[in-house]
XYZ file of C-alpha atoms in Angstrom:
464
model
C -13.846 -2.236 -27.127
C -12.107 -5.447 -28.205
C -8.359 -5.696 -28.667
C -6.114 -8.214 -30.394
C -2.418 -8.365 -29.497
C -0.544 -10.330 -32.153
C 2.885 -11.927 -32.472
C 4.125 -11.210 -28.973
C 6.238 -13.329 -26.635
C 3.875 -13.884 -23.722
C 5.712 -14.134 -20.404
C 4.172 -14.756 -16.998
C 5.746 -15.995 -13.773
C 5.551 -19.559 -15.135
C 4.974 -19.282 -18.904
C 7.046 -18.217 -21.891
C 5.524 -18.723 -25.331
C 4.532 -16.929 -28.542
C 0.814 -16.352 -29.035
C -1.965 -13.893 -29.824
C -4.185 -12.493 -27.079
C -7.800 -11.421 -27.632
C -9.342 -9.031 -25.123
C -13.002 -8.130 -24.745
C -15.114 -6.735 -21.918
C -11.980 -5.753 -19.956
C -10.716 -9.332 -19.634
C -8.578 -11.792 -21.575
C -10.972 -13.838 -23.707
C -8.754 -16.017 -25.921
C -5.086 -16.959 -26.166
C -3.761 -18.920 -29.108
C -1.690 -19.054 -32.272
C -2.891 -17.046 -35.288
C -6.272 -16.221 -33.763
C -8.947 -15.672 -36.403
C -11.092 -13.076 -34.661
C -12.422 -9.620 -35.408
C -11.211 -6.886 -33.094
C -11.773 -3.155 -32.830
C -8.038 -2.686 -32.666
C -4.993 -4.845 -33.386
C -1.538 -4.308 -31.835
C 1.502 -5.931 -33.422
C 3.811 -6.982 -30.585
C 6.465 -8.681 -32.710
C 9.863 -8.473 -31.038
C 8.266 -7.460 -27.752
C 7.497 -9.151 -24.461
C 3.827 -9.238 -23.523
C 3.704 -9.325 -19.724
C 1.148 -8.796 -16.945
C 0.808 -5.217 -15.792
C 3.007 -4.433 -12.817
C 1.574 -4.548 -9.309
C 3.197 -2.177 -6.820
C 2.014 -3.183 -3.333
C 3.554 -0.238 -1.484
C 2.808 3.394 -2.392
C 1.927 6.540 -0.460
C -0.121 8.904 -2.627
C -1.389 12.148 -1.077
C 0.085 11.156 2.288
C 0.538 13.693 5.094
C 3.957 13.449 6.743
C 6.270 15.777 8.613
C 4.127 18.880 8.173
C 3.603 18.416 4.448
C 2.001 15.989 1.980
C 3.585 13.662 -0.583
C 3.876 15.392 -3.941
C 1.967 12.827 -6.017
C -1.760 12.491 -5.480
C -3.793 9.608 -6.900
C -4.084 11.308 -10.273
C -0.448 12.194 -10.930
C 0.942 9.152 -9.102
C -1.139 6.506 -10.863
C -0.510 8.156 -14.218
C 3.239 8.018 -13.619
C 2.926 4.396 -12.496
C 1.193 3.535 -15.751
C 3.903 5.178 -17.849
C 6.329 2.809 -16.145
C 4.258 -0.321 -16.760
C 2.445 -0.597 -13.413
C -1.314 -1.088 -13.710
C -2.229 -1.746 -10.067
C -1.121 -0.151 -6.811
C -1.962 -0.955 -3.198
C -1.716 2.278 -1.243
C -1.805 2.882 2.515
C -4.814 4.429 4.168
C -4.021 5.794 7.630
C -5.939 5.602 10.887
C -5.640 8.848 12.830
C -4.599 7.919 16.347
C -7.641 7.825 18.588
C -10.074 7.640 15.689
C -11.734 4.769 13.854
C -9.889 2.871 11.112
C -13.152 3.073 9.163
C -12.858 6.860 9.169
C -9.347 6.498 7.777
C -10.618 4.231 5.014
C -13.312 6.719 4.056
C -10.736 9.517 3.900
C -8.590 7.535 1.479
C -11.566 6.588 -0.661
C -12.234 10.324 -0.998
C -8.594 10.961 -1.946
C -8.612 8.330 -4.705
C -12.135 8.483 -6.131
C -12.300 10.304 -9.433
C -8.509 10.612 -9.589
C -6.865 7.210 -9.915
C -6.043 6.338 -13.509
C -5.317 2.660 -12.796
C -6.818 0.119 -10.406
C -5.953 0.440 -6.738
C -6.477 -1.161 -3.359
C -5.733 -0.134 0.214
C -3.860 -1.485 3.184
C -4.779 0.103 6.519
C -2.110 1.667 8.737
C -3.173 0.893 12.304
C -1.948 3.436 14.867
C -3.898 2.130 17.853
C -6.249 -0.791 18.396
C -7.934 -1.283 21.749
C -10.020 -4.360 22.539
C -13.316 -2.558 22.041
C -12.440 -1.672 18.447
C -10.973 -4.980 17.261
C -14.237 -5.641 15.416
C -13.217 -2.929 12.941
C -10.530 -5.201 11.501
C -13.127 -7.754 10.393
C -15.210 -4.917 8.944
C -12.186 -3.672 6.996
C -11.658 -7.164 5.582
C -15.313 -7.257 4.508
C -14.658 -3.975 2.688
C -11.751 -5.557 0.796
C -8.958 -4.158 2.975
C -7.331 -7.447 3.970
C -3.921 -6.280 5.152
C -2.798 -3.933 7.894
C 0.449 -2.096 8.448
C 1.950 -1.287 11.807
C 5.055 0.691 12.674
C 7.844 0.058 15.126
C 9.281 3.406 13.985
C 8.208 7.055 14.474
C 7.343 7.174 18.207
C 4.557 9.632 18.906
C 3.348 9.558 15.316
C 2.811 6.090 13.841
C 4.563 3.858 16.390
C 2.574 1.129 18.148
C 3.755 -0.781 21.211
C 4.215 -4.541 21.360
C 0.905 -5.041 23.139
C -0.964 -3.348 20.316
C 1.068 -5.356 17.812
C 0.112 -8.641 19.420
C -3.538 -7.671 19.880
C -3.989 -6.635 16.258
C -1.900 -9.516 14.912
C -3.971 -12.076 16.816
C -7.186 -10.664 15.372
C -5.711 -10.528 11.883
C -4.718 -14.187 12.169
C -8.222 -15.166 13.261
C -9.699 -13.324 10.272
C -7.318 -14.769 7.668
C -5.683 -11.444 6.873
C -2.052 -10.325 6.596
C 0.036 -7.949 8.716
C 2.650 -5.697 7.104
C 5.430 -4.464 9.360
C 7.665 -1.419 9.228
C 10.331 -3.073 11.338
C 12.849 -0.746 12.978
C 13.443 -0.137 16.669
C 12.162 3.428 16.676
C 12.591 3.903 20.419
C 16.340 3.271 20.288
C 16.731 5.139 16.997
C 15.165 8.257 18.535
C 17.773 8.121 21.294
C 20.573 7.888 18.709
C 19.067 10.827 16.824
C 18.930 12.876 20.023
C 22.635 12.247 20.646
C 23.576 13.184 17.073
C 21.661 16.474 17.177
C 23.188 17.363 20.542
C 26.618 16.914 18.934
C 25.684 19.293 16.098
C 25.337 16.557 13.496
C 22.461 17.971 11.460
C 23.330 17.131 7.814
C 21.172 14.682 5.785
C 23.754 11.889 6.015
C 23.049 11.574 9.735
C 19.562 10.347 8.927
C 21.267 7.178 7.684
C 23.987 7.036 10.310
C 21.447 7.193 13.154
C 19.424 4.250 11.800
C 21.877 1.300 12.009
C 21.102 -1.984 10.276
C 21.046 -3.821 13.600
C 18.009 -1.788 14.644
C 16.213 -2.876 11.470
C 17.246 -6.493 12.064
C 16.035 -6.311 15.676
C 12.688 -4.992 14.509
C 12.354 -7.744 11.928
C 13.229 -10.403 14.509
C 10.725 -9.040 17.023
C 7.988 -8.656 14.397
C 8.389 -12.268 13.373
C 8.486 -13.547 16.950
C 5.279 -11.721 17.912
C 3.560 -12.808 14.687
C 4.473 -16.453 15.284
C 2.950 -16.373 18.776
C -0.109 -14.483 17.489
C -0.619 -16.990 14.668
C -0.587 -14.592 11.727
C 1.468 -14.379 8.517
C 3.703 -11.316 8.464
C 5.059 -9.301 5.536
C 8.145 -7.143 6.143
C 7.997 -3.975 4.071
C 10.945 -2.206 2.405
C 13.668 -4.510 3.740
C 16.968 -2.751 3.120
C 19.940 -4.752 4.375
C 21.634 -8.105 4.856
C 21.177 -7.997 8.649
C 17.390 -7.822 8.305
C 17.299 -10.373 5.486
C 19.148 -12.857 7.691
C 16.277 -12.750 10.188
C 13.721 -13.410 7.443
C 15.762 -16.303 6.026
C 16.198 -17.941 9.433
C 12.466 -17.686 10.122
C 11.483 -19.090 6.741
C 13.952 -21.950 7.160
C 12.108 -23.023 10.311
C 8.768 -22.843 8.489
C 7.410 -19.515 9.687
C 4.932 -17.722 7.418
C 7.170 -14.750 6.794
C 7.311 -12.755 3.578
C 9.247 -9.658 2.641
C 9.758 -7.057 -0.045
C 12.636 -4.853 -0.994
C 12.676 -1.743 -3.180
C 14.743 -0.477 -6.130
C 16.437 2.152 -3.962
C 18.068 -0.592 -1.885
C 19.103 -2.522 -5.000
C 20.570 0.387 -6.964
C 21.412 3.245 -4.579
C 23.709 3.235 -1.560
C 25.107 5.193 1.365
C 27.439 7.222 -0.871
C 24.443 9.212 -2.158
C 24.468 11.099 1.144
C 28.065 12.257 0.575
C 27.395 15.863 -0.420
C 28.819 19.043 1.062
C 25.488 20.761 0.515
C 21.909 19.639 1.151
C 21.652 17.356 -1.924
C 21.708 14.250 0.245
C 18.220 15.153 1.457
C 16.859 13.741 -1.813
C 17.711 10.281 -0.465
C 16.329 10.678 3.041
C 13.900 7.778 3.312
C 13.215 5.145 5.931
C 14.942 2.756 6.125
C 17.850 4.774 4.717
C 20.197 3.732 1.935
C 22.784 1.223 3.095
C 26.388 0.345 2.280
C 26.645 -0.973 -1.265
C 27.713 -4.509 -0.302
C 24.190 -5.167 0.993
C 22.850 -5.070 -2.557
C 24.178 -8.458 -3.639
C 22.650 -10.044 -0.539
C 19.271 -8.575 -1.513
C 19.591 -9.800 -5.100
C 20.439 -13.246 -3.759
C 17.386 -13.108 -1.495
C 15.216 -12.285 -4.501
C 16.683 -15.086 -6.577
C 16.378 -17.680 -3.799
C 12.830 -16.719 -2.808
C 13.434 -15.248 0.654
C 12.314 -11.870 -0.702
C 9.056 -12.231 -2.597
C 8.333 -8.856 -4.117
C 9.809 -5.560 -5.270
C 7.727 -2.512 -4.370
C 8.694 1.158 -4.478
C 7.512 2.735 -1.213
C 6.800 5.664 -3.541
C 6.455 8.701 -1.256
C 7.929 11.731 -3.058
C 8.607 15.147 -1.591
C 9.882 17.997 -3.736
C 13.467 18.942 -2.976
C 13.073 22.722 -3.236
C 9.758 23.120 -1.432
C 9.486 20.179 0.968
C 12.809 18.497 1.745
C 14.121 21.926 2.808
C 11.932 21.740 5.908
C 14.906 19.934 7.422
C 17.709 22.107 6.103
C 19.019 22.711 9.626
C 17.921 19.417 11.178
C 17.959 16.083 9.322
C 15.216 14.730 11.601
C 12.775 17.244 10.093
C 13.388 16.216 6.456
C 10.216 14.527 5.117
C 11.054 10.841 4.714
C 10.462 9.321 1.300
C 11.451 9.304 -2.332
C 10.025 8.844 -5.834
C 10.178 5.638 -7.832
C 6.779 4.298 -8.931
C 7.498 5.089 -12.579
C 10.968 3.587 -12.860
C 10.558 0.260 -11.025
C 9.882 -2.055 -13.984
C 12.749 -0.811 -16.147
C 15.208 -0.726 -13.264
C 14.436 -4.288 -12.188
C 14.497 -5.645 -15.738
C 17.836 -3.968 -16.407
C 19.463 -4.915 -13.118
C 17.870 -8.334 -12.915
C 17.334 -9.832 -16.372
C 19.918 -7.873 -18.357
C 22.285 -8.094 -15.389
C 22.015 -11.895 -15.344
C 20.571 -12.075 -11.820
C 16.964 -12.995 -12.680
C 15.125 -14.959 -15.344
C 12.452 -13.100 -17.251
C 9.827 -15.230 -15.461
C 11.268 -14.234 -12.094
C 11.130 -10.599 -13.170
C 7.382 -10.933 -13.749
C 6.925 -12.760 -10.452
C 8.734 -10.085 -8.456
C 7.064 -7.082 -10.107
C 3.532 -8.429 -10.474
C 2.538 -11.998 -9.630
C 3.846 -12.433 -6.074
C 2.195 -9.252 -4.799
C -1.059 -10.265 -6.483
C -0.996 -13.607 -4.677
C 0.022 -12.224 -1.295
C -2.554 -9.455 -1.292
C -5.643 -11.227 -2.587
C -5.647 -10.068 -6.205
C -4.621 -13.211 -8.098
C -5.622 -14.410 -10.711
C -7.528 -11.266 -11.718
C -4.196 -9.452 -11.510
C -0.623 -10.644 -11.875
C -0.939 -13.005 -14.824
C -2.144 -13.324 -18.411
C -4.801 -16.023 -18.557
C -8.320 -16.431 -19.910
C -10.627 -14.645 -17.476
C -7.937 -12.444 -15.947
C -8.197 -8.677 -16.132
C -6.590 -7.421 -19.314
C -3.796 -5.548 -17.535
C -1.055 -6.043 -20.084
C 2.236 -4.366 -20.941
C 3.922 -4.529 -24.331
C 7.512 -4.326 -23.174
C 10.524 -3.650 -25.403
C 13.425 -5.686 -23.930
C 16.025 -4.017 -26.154
C 15.142 -0.348 -25.960
C 17.406 1.837 -23.849
C 16.572 5.024 -22.010
C 18.473 7.227 -19.578
C 16.374 7.985 -16.518
C 16.280 11.722 -15.953
C 13.864 14.409 -14.903
C 14.674 15.976 -18.280
C 13.759 12.830 -20.245
C 10.021 12.935 -21.040
C 10.070 9.156 -21.513
C 11.170 8.420 -17.944
C 9.745 11.115 -15.668
C 6.049 11.876 -15.226
C 6.059 11.941 -11.415
C 5.065 15.207 -9.757
C 8.420 15.790 -8.083
C 11.345 18.053 -8.960
C 14.090 15.397 -9.073
C 14.610 11.751 -9.958
C 16.405 9.498 -7.486
C 17.944 7.521 -10.391
C 19.103 10.544 -12.375
C 21.498 9.533 -15.169
C 20.930 5.766 -14.871
C 20.742 4.016 -18.237
C 18.258 1.147 -18.399
C 17.543 -1.485 -21.008
C 13.908 -2.560 -21.132
C 10.996 -0.136 -21.496
C 7.207 -0.357 -21.214
C 5.901 0.940 -24.555
C 2.166 0.141 -24.555
C 0.278 -0.175 -21.281
C -3.216 -1.616 -21.115
C -5.476 -1.358 -18.074
C -8.554 -3.620 -18.128
C -8.483 -3.691 -21.909
C -7.997 0.058 -22.384
C -4.766 1.411 -23.815
C -3.734 4.012 -21.261
C -0.159 4.662 -22.446
C 1.218 4.486 -25.988
C 4.054 6.367 -27.694
C 4.676 8.169 -24.396
C 1.188 9.680 -24.524
C -1.399 9.324 -21.754
C -4.665 7.941 -23.113
C -6.210 7.120 -19.758
C -8.314 9.381 -17.606
C -8.547 10.479 -14.018
C -11.069 8.217 -12.331
C -10.546 5.413 -14.828
C -9.156 3.109 -12.154
C -11.357 0.917 -9.998
C -11.085 0.261 -6.274
C -10.147 -3.387 -5.727
C -11.797 -5.320 -2.920
C -9.052 -7.798 -2.141
C -9.442 -11.362 -0.970
C -8.100 -12.940 2.195
C -4.516 -14.161 2.520
C -4.077 -17.161 0.257
C -1.372 -19.025 2.165
C 2.242 -19.792 1.304
C 3.280 -20.146 -2.314
């Protein structure tokens, strides 16, 4: 099917112009003024932005954690992402400790195949990596999994020691791949948690109060130091606070290949969301936790100045009534994670562009282009150019919506609450196109389960 998008304002990370776009065979074929071509369908985008589909490089669909599994699988989660203007996700496959990473990859292929409604790739969470299995990392790269995530948090579950970090980082550097780091000092944090529980401090707010920002900053500093010695670029995931950002900025100033993302929850929510007399604060139990509000302006500044490259969601939802309650008497047993894959684009446009903190080009860079470049997807993803995949969003910059679980225009995620309940946003994805197919229009899903392709990603492309 061919598609002609007329009269739109085309915005990429570097461009801003009015033009028509002709799509055929799933890719952008022509861009120009007043194109004289025949198309199976024409979309009038007058008064709208025409932007690349969003790329969310950090999601956890169908992920086991804390005795349960995240509420969105690859069908419901990718559909919700599309409603919000995201057309590509990079999810995290997990190596079971003591087993092959290749087994973990196969498990996640089985989870996603026939379900994903938009294109997707995988990172690999490495939980152990002895010398005799280092060859698996090269094999993963050959399979298009060119980034690995390791945890300094969750001892006994996902945590890896510094020796494993260095060993895997050195191999990743040799192979031209990228290491993602969950950077918190989990060993010390577990000691703080133990003290809190012994003192009877069991409410959800103590999840945040036992994970101080200095322990995130220490993890970031140590991650960067080990990566520099190992000779590998490092990407800090879900950076939440000024303390941690300072470590990234210092490293980048001395020329280290360090990159980082933050998430909407750290830009728009804060520590006060835990201030409930009942269990409501459990909705916001995620790791890292929400921070004091003053950190937000530091994060926005980091985004504007280029020390933070991308905005992901870390989408890992657990239903409040059926799953979060596992920790009703002990905050350490609350499944960590929250929803957000659907609301990212509107939140960032409203807080960034409408809020005067970001240009519209920077908005596209942070929600699409930078992640595409970092994770080996550009220029097929993350831009609008001849030959690129026709992942395109017709975005209304003036339309307002109030995010709510009760608003059918803002909540399609398979979870019984919305973390941004009651937030009014300006800027809404109205028509969403995935590889030339309209998958969302007029708040109706036109895609299909299994319509998304697995993306074999390229090697790390260097600094940009």
